[in-house]
CSV table of C-alpha atoms in Angstrom, one decimal:
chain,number,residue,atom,x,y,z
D,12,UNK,CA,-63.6,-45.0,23.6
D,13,UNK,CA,-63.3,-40.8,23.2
D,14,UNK,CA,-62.5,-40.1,19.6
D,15,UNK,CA,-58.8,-38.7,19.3
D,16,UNK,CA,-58.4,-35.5,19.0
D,17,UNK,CA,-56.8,-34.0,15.9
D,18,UNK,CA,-53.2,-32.3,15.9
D,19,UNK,CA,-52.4,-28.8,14.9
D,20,UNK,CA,-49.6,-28.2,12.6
D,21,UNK,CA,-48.0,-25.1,11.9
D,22,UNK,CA,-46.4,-25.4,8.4
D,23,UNK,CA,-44.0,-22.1,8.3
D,24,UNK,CA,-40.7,-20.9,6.6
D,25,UNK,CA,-39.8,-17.6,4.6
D,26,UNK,CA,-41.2,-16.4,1.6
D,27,UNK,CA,-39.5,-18.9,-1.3
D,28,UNK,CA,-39.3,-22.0,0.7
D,29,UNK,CA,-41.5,-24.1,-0.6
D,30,UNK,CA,-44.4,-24.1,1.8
D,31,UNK,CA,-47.5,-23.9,-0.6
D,32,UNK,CA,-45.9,-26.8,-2.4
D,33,UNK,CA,-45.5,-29.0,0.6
D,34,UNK,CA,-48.3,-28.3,2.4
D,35,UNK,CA,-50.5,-29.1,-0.7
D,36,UNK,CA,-49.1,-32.7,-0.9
D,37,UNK,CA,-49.9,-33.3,3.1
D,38,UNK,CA,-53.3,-32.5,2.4
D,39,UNK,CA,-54.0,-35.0,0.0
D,40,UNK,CA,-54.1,-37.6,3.1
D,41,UNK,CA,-57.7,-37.3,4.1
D,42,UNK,CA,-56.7,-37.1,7.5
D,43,UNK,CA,-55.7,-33.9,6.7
D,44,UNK,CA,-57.4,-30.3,6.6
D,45,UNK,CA,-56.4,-26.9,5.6
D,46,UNK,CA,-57.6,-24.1,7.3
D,47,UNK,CA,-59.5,-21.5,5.4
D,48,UNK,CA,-58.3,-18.0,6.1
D,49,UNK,CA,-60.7,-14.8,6.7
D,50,UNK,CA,-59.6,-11.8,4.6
D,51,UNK,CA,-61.3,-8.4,3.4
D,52,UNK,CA,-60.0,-8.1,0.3
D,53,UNK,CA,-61.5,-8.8,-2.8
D,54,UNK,CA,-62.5,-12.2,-4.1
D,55,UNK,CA,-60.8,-13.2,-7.7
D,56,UNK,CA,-62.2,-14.7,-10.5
D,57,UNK,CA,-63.1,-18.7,-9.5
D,58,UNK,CA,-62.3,-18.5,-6.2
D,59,UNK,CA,-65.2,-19.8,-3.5
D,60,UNK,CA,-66.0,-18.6,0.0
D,61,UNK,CA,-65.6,-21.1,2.4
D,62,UNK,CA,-63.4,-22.5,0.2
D,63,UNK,CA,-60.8,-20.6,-0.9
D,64,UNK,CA,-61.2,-18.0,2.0
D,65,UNK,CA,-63.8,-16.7,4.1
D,66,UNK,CA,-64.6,-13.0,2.0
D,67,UNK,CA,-66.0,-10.4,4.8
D,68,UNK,CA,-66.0,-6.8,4.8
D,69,UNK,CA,-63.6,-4.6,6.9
D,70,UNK,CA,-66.1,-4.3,9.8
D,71,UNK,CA,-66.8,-8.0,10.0
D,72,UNK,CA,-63.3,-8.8,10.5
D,73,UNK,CA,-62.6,-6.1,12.9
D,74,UNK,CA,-65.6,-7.1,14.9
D,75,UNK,CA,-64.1,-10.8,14.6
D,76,UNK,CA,-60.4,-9.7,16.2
D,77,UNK,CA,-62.3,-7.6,19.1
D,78,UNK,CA,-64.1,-11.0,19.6
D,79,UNK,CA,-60.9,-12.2,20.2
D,80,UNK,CA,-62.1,-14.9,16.8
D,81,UNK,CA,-58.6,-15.2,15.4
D,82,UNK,CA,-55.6,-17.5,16.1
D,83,UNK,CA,-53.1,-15.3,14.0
D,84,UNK,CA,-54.2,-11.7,11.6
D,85,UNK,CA,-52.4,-9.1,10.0
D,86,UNK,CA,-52.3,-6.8,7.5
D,87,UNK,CA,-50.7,-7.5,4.1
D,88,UNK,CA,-50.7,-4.7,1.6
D,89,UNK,CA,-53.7,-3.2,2.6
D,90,UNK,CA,-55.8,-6.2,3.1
D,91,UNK,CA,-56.6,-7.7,6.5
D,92,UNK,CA,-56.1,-11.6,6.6
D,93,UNK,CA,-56.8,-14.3,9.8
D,94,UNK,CA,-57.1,-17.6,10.7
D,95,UNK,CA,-60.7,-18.0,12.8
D,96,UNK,CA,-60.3,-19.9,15.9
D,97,UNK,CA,-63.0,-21.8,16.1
D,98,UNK,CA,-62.7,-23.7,12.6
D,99,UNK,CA,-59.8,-24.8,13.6
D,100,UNK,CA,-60.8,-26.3,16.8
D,101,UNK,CA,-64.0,-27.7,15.5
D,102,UNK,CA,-61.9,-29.7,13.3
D,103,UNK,CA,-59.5,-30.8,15.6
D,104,UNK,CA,-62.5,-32.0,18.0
D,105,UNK,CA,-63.8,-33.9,15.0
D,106,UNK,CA,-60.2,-35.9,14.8
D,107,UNK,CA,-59.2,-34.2,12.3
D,108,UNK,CA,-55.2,-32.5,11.7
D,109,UNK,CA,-55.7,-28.8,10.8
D,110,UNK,CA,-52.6,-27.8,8.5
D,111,UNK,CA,-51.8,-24.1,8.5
D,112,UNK,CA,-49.4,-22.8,5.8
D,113,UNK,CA,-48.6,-19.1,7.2
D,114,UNK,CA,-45.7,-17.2,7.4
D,115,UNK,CA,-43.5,-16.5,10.6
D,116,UNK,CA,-44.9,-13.7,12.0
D,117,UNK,CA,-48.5,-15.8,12.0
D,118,UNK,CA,-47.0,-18.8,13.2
D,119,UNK,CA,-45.9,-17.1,16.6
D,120,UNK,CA,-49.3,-15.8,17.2
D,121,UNK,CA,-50.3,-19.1,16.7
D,122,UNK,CA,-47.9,-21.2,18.7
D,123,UNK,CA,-49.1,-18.3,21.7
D,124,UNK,CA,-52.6,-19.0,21.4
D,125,UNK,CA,-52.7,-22.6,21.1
D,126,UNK,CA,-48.9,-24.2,22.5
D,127,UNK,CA,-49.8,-27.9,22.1
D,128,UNK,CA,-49.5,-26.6,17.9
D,129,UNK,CA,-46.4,-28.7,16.4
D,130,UNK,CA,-44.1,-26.0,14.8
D,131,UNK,CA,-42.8,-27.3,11.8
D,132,UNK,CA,-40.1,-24.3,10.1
D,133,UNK,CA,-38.9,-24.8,6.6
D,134,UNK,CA,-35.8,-23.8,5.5
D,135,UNK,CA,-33.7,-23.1,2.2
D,136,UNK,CA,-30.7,-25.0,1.4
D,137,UNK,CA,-28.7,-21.4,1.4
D,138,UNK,CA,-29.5,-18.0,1.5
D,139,UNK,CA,-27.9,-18.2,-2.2
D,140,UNK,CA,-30.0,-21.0,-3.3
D,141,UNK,CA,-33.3,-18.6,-1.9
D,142,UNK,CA,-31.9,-15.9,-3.7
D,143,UNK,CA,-31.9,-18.3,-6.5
D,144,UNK,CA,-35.5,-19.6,-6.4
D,145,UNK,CA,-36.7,-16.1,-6.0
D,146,UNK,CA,-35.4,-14.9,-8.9
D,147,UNK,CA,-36.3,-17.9,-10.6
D,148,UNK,CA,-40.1,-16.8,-10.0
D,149,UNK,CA,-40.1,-13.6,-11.8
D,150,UNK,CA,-42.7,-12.0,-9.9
D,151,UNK,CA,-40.7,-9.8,-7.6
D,152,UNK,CA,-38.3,-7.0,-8.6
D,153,UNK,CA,-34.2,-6.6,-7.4
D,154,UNK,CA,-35.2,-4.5,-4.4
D,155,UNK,CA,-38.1,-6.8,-3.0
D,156,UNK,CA,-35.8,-10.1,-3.4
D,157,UNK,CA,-33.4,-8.3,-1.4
D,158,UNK,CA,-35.8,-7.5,1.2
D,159,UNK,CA,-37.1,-10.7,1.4
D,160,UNK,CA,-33.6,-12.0,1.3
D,161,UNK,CA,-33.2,-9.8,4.6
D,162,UNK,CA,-36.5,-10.8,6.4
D,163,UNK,CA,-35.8,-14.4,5.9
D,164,UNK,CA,-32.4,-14.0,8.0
D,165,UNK,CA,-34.7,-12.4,10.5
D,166,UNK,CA,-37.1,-15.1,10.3
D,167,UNK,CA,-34.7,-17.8,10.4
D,168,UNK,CA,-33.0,-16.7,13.8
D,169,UNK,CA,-36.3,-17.5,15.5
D,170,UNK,CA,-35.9,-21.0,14.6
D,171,UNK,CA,-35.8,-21.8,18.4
D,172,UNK,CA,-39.6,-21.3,18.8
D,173,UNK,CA,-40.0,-24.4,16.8
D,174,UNK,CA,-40.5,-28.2,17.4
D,175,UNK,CA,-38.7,-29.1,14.0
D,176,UNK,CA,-37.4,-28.0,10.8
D,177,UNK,CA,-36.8,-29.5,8.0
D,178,UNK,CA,-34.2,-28.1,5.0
D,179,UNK,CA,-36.1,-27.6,1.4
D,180,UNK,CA,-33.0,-29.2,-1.0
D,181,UNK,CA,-35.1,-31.8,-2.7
D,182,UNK,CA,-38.6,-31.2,-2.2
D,183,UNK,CA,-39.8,-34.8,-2.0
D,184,UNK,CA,-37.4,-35.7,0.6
D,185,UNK,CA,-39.3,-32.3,2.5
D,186,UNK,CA,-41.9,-33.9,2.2
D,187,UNK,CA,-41.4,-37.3,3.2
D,188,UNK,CA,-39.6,-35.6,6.1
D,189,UNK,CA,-43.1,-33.9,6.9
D,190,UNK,CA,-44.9,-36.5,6.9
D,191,UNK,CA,-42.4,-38.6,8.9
D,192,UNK,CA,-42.7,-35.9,11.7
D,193,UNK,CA,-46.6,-36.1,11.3
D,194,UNK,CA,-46.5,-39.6,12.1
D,195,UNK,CA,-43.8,-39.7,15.2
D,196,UNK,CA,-46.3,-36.9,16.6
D,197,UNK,CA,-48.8,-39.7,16.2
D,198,UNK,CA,-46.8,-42.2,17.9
D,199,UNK,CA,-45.9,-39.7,21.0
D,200,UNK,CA,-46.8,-40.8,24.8
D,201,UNK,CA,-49.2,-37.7,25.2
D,202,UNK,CA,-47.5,-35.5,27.6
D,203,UNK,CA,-50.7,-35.8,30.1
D,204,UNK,CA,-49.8,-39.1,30.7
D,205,UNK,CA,-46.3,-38.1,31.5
D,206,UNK,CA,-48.0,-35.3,33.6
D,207,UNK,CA,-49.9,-37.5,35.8
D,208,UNK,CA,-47.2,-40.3,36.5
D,209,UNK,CA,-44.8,-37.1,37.6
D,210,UNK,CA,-47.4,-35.8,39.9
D,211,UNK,CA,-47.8,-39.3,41.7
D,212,UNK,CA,-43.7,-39.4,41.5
D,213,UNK,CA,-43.3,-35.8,43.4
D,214,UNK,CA,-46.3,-36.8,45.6
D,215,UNK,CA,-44.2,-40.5,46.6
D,216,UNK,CA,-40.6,-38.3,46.9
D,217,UNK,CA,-42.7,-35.9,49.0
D,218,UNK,CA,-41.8,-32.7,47.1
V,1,UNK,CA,-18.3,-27.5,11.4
V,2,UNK,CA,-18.1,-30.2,14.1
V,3,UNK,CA,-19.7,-33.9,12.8
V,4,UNK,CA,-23.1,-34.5,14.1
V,5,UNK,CA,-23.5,-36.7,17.0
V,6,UNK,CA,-25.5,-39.8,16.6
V,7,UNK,CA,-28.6,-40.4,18.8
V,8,UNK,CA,-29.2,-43.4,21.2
V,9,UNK,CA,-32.4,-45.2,20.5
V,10,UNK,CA,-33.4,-47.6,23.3
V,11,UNK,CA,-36.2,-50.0,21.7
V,12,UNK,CA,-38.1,-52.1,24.2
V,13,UNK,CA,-41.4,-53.4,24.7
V,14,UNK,CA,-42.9,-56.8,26.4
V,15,UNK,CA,-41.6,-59.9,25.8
V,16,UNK,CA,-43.3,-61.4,21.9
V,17,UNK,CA,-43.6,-58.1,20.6
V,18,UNK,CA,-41.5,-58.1,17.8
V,19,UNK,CA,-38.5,-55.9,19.4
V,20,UNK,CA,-36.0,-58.3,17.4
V,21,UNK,CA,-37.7,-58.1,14.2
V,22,UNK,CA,-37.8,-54.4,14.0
V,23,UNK,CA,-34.5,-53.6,15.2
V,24,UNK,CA,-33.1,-55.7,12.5
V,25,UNK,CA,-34.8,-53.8,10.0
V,26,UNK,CA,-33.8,-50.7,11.4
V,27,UNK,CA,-30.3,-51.6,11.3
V,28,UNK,CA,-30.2,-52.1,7.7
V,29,UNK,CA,-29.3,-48.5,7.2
V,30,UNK,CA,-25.7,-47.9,7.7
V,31,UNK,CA,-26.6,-45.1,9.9
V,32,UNK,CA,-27.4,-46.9,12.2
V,33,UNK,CA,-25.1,-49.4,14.5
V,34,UNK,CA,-26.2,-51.9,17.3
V,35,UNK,CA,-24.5,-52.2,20.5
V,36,UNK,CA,-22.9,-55.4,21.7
V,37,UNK,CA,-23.6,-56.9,24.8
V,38,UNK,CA,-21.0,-57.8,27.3
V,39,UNK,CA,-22.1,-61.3,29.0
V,40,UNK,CA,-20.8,-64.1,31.4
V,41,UNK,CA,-22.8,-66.6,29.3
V,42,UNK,CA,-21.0,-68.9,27.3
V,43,UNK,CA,-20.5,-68.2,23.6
V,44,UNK,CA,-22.7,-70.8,21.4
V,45,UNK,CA,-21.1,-72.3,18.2
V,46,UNK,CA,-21.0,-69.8,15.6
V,47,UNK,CA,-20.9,-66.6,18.0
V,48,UNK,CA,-18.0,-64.2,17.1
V,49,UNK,CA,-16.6,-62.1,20.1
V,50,UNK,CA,-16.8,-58.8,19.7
V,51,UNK,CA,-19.6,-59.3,17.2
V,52,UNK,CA,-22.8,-61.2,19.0
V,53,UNK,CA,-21.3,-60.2,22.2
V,54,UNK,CA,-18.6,-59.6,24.3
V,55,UNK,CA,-17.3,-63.1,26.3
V,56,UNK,CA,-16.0,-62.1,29.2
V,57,UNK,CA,-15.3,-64.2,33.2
V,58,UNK,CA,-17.8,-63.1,35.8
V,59,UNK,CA,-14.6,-61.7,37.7
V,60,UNK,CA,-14.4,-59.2,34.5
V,61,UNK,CA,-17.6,-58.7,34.5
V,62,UNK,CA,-18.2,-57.6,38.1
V,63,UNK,CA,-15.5,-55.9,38.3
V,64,UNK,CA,-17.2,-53.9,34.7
V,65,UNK,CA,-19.9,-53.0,37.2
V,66,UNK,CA,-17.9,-51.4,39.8
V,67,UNK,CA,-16.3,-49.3,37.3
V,68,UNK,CA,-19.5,-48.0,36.5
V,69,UNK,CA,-19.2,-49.4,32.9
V,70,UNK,CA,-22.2,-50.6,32.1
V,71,UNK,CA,-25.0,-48.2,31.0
V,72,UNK,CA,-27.6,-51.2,32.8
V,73,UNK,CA,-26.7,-54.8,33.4
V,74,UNK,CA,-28.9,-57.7,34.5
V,75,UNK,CA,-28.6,-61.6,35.6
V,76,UNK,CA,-30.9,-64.0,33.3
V,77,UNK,CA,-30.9,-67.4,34.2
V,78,UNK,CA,-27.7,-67.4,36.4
V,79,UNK,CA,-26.3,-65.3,33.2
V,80,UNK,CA,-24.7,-61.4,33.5
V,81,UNK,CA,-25.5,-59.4,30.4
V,82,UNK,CA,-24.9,-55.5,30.2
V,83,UNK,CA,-24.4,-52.6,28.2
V,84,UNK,CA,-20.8,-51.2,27.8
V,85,UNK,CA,-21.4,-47.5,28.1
V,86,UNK,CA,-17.7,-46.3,26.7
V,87,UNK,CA,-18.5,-48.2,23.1
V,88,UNK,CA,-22.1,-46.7,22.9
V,89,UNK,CA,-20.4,-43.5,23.5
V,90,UNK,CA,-17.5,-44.1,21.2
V,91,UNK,CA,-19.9,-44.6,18.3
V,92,UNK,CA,-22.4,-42.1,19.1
V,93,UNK,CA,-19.4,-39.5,18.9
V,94,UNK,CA,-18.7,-41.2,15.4
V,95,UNK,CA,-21.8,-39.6,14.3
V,96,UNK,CA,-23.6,-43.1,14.0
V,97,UNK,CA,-27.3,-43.7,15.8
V,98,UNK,CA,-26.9,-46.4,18.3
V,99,UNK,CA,-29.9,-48.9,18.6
V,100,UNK,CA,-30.1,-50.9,22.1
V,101,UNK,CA,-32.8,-53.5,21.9
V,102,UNK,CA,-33.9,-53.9,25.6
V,103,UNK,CA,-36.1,-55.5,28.2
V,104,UNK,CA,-38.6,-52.8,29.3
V,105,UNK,CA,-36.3,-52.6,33.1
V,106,UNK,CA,-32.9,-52.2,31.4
V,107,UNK,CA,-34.0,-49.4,29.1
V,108,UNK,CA,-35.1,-47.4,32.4
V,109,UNK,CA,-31.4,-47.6,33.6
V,110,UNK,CA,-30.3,-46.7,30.4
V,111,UNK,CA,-32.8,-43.9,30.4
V,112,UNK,CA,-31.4,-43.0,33.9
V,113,UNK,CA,-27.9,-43.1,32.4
V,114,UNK,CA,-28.6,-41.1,29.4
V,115,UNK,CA,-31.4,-38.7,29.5
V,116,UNK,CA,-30.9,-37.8,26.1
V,117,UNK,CA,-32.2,-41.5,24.8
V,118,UNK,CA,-35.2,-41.5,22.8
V,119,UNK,CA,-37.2,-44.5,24.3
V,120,UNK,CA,-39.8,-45.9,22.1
V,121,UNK,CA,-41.9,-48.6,23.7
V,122,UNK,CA,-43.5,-51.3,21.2
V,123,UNK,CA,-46.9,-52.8,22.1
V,124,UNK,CA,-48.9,-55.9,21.4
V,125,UNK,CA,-52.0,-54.9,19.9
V,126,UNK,CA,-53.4,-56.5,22.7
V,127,UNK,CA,-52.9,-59.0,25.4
V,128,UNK,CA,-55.3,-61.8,23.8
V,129,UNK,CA,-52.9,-61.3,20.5
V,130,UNK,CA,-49.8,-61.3,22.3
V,131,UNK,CA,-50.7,-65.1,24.3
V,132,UNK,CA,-51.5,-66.4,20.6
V,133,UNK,CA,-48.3,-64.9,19.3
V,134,UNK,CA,-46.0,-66.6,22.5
V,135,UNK,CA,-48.0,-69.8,21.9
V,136,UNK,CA,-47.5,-70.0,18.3
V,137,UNK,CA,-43.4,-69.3,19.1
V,138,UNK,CA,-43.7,-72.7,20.8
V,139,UNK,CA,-40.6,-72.0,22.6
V,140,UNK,CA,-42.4,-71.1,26.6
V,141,UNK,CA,-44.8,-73.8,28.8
V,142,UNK,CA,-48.2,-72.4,29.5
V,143,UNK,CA,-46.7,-71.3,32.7
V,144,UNK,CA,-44.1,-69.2,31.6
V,145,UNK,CA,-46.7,-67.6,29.0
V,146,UNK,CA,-48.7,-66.7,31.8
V,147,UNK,CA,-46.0,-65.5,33.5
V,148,UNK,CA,-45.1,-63.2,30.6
V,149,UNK,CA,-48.5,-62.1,30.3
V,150,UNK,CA,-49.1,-60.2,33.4
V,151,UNK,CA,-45.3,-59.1,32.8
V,152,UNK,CA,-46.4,-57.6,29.7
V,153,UNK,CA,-48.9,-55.7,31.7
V,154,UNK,CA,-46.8,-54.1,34.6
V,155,UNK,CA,-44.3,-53.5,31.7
V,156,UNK,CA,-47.2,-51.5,29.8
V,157,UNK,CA,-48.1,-49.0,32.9
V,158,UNK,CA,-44.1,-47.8,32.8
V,159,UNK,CA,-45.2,-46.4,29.3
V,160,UNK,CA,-45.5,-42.7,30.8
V,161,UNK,CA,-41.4,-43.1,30.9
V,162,UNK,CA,-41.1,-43.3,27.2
V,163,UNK,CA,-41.4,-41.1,24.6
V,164,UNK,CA,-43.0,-42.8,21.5
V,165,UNK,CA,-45.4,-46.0,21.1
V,166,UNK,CA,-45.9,-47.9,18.4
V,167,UNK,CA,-48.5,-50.7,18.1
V,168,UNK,CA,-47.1,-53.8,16.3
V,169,UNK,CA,-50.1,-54.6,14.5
V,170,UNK,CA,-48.8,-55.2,11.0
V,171,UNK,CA,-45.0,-55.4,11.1
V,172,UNK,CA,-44.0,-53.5,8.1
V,173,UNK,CA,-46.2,-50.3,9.7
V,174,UNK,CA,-44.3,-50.8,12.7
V,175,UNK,CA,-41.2,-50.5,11.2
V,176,UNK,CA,-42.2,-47.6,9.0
V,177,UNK,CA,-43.3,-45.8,12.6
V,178,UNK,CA,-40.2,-46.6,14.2
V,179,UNK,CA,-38.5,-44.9,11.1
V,180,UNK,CA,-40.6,-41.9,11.3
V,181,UNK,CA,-39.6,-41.7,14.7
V,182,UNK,CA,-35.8,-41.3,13.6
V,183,UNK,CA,-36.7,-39.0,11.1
V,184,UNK,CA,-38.7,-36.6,12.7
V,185,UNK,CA,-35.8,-36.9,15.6
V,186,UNK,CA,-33.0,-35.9,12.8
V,187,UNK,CA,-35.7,-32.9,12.1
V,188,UNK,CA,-35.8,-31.7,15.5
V,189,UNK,CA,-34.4,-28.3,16.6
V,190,UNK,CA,-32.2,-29.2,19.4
V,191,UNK,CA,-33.1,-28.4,23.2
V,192,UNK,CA,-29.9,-26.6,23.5
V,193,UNK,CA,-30.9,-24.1,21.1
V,194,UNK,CA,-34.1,-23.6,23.3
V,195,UNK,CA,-32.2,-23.3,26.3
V,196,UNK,CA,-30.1,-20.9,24.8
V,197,UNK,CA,-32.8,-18.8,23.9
V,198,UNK,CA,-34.7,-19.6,27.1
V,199,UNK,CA,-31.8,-18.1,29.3
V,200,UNK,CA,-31.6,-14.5,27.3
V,201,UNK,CA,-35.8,-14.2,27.5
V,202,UNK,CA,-35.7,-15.0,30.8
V,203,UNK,CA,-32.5,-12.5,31.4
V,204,UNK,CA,-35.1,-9.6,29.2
V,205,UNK,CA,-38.0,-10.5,31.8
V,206,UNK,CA,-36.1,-10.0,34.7
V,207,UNK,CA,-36.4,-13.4,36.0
C-alpha cells in the first residue's frame, strides 16, 4: 500500500487571535510539522537556520520568488519573508501534515497555489474583546491597535475563502476544535473517489 | 439573530459494525436528538409509542408514503419501517442535530431527500473481523452471515456517496471520530456564504 499523503493546513486569523498559541499545541502531535519560513532579515540572538527560519540574503530570496520557490511572500517592515514550496511538499509526500501559522494576506496566496490546503480562519470573540487582548499585550501603541483593529474587519469579511473557522473565546476549547477539524479531515471520503464514481454516473446518464 | 438550525447526521455502515453502539454514545449530548421510526411492526412489551417508534396500521402507513412523508421507508421481514420527514424537520428547526441510524440503502434516500445530510459511513476493519464479530453475536445461521458478508461488500463500493469514514477498530476511537466529525461540521463556514460570494466574483469576471 502507497503511504498517505500528508494534509496542508492553513492556520490563519488577524493579528491578536491567538494563532501562535494554537498552532504551537497542534504541533506537539508528531504527526505534525511546521513549516520554516525564508526571510532576509537578520537572525536574533539563539535563533537557528533551518530551524527557526531559513536566513538568506536579499538576492537569494529574490532569485527564489523568480523561481517561482514560494507558496506565499511579502514584505513586512522592510524584511522579505516566504514559505518555500518545496519543503512543504516534501513533507506532505513523506505523510506528514505541514501546519502554517500565517496571516490572511499569505493564506490566500496559499490556498491559490495549492487548493486541496484546508483553510482553517481564527476569529475573536468581538472586535471589543480584540481590542482588549491587544491592549493587553503592550507592545503596540493607540494608533497601531486601531489599525490593526481596522485590518482585522477587512480580514474577517474574507471569511468565505475558508473551509472553517473556529471563534478564540477559550483557547482550549480552540484548540480542541482544531484538532477535531484535523481529524474529520482525516476521516473524509477523498474527493477523487467521489470524482471517479461521478464520472462513471455522467458516463451511465449519458451526459 | 435567528437560532441555529441543527444538522441531520445519517450514520450507517454494514450490518455488525457497531452503528448502534456509536449512535448511542453520540446521543448522550443533549444536542443531539434521534429520530423515531414509524413502523407496521408490532410494538414488543416495553416499547413506548412515540418513543421506540411510531405504531401505526399498514393502511396509515401506506397512505404516509403517498403523502411523500417519509424521508426513506423499507419492508424487513414483511415489516414497513420509515423515516417521518415533518419530525426530523421540526427538530432540526429547533436548533437540535438529528442522528438517523440507517441501513447503508435508506441513508441514500435520505441523502436524496436531503442533500444537506452529512453521511458518515462506518467500516469493519475488515471483512475477516466483521464474520468473527457476526459469529460471536450468535444471533445469524452461517447462512445469513454469509449473506451479510458479501452485503457488507456491495455496501462498501457506495462509499464514494458519503462524506466521512470511520473504521471501527477500537470503539471508543470511533466514537471520538464521529465526534470530530460534528465538531469540525459546527466549525464549518457555510456553503451559502460561498455561494454568496461566488455569485458577486463571478458578476466582477463577467461570467
Amino acid at each position: 500500500m502507497s503511504r498517505k499523503k500528508g494534509k496542508l493546513y492553513v492556520i490563519t486569523g488577524p493579528s491578536g487571535t491567538g494563532k501562535g498559541s494554537i498552532c504551537k499545541e497542534i504541533l506537539k502531535d508528531i504527526e505534525n510539522e511546521f513549516s520554516v519560513s525564508m526571510t532576509t532579515r537578520e537572525a536574533r540572538e539563539g535563533e537557528i537556520h533551518g530551524k527557526d527560519y531559513f536566513f538568506v540574503t536579499e538576492e537569494e530570496f529574490l532569485d527564489n520568488i523568480e523561481k517561482g520557490n514560494f507558496l506565499e511572500h511579502a514584505r513586512v517592515f522592510g524584511n522579505l519573508y516566504g514559505t518555500p514550496k518545496d519543503m512543504v511538499i516534501k513533507q506532505l509526500e513523506r505523510g506528514r501534515n505541514v501546519i502554517l501559522d500565517i496571516d490572511v494576506q499569505g493564506a490566500l496566496q496559499v490556498k491559490k497555489a495549492m487548493p486541496e490546503a484546508i483553510m482553517i480562519f481564527l476569529l475573536p470573540p468581538s472586535l471589543g474583546e480584540l481590542r482588549k487582548r491587544l491592549e493587553g499585550r503592550g507592545t503596540d501603541k493607540a494608533d497601531v491597535i486601531e489599525k490593526r483593529l481596522s485590518g482585522a474587519l477587512s480580514e474577517i469579511k474574507l471569511i468565505g475563502e475558508y473551509d472553517y473557522y473556529v471563534i478564540n473565546d477559550d483557547i482550549d476549547t480552540a484548540i480542541s476544535s482544531v484538532k477535531s477539524i484535523m481529524t474529520a479531515e482525516e476521516c473524509r471520503v477523498p474527493d477523487k473517489v467521489r470524482d471517479i464514481i461521478k464520472k462513471y454516473e455522467q458516463e451511465e446518464k449519458g451526459e
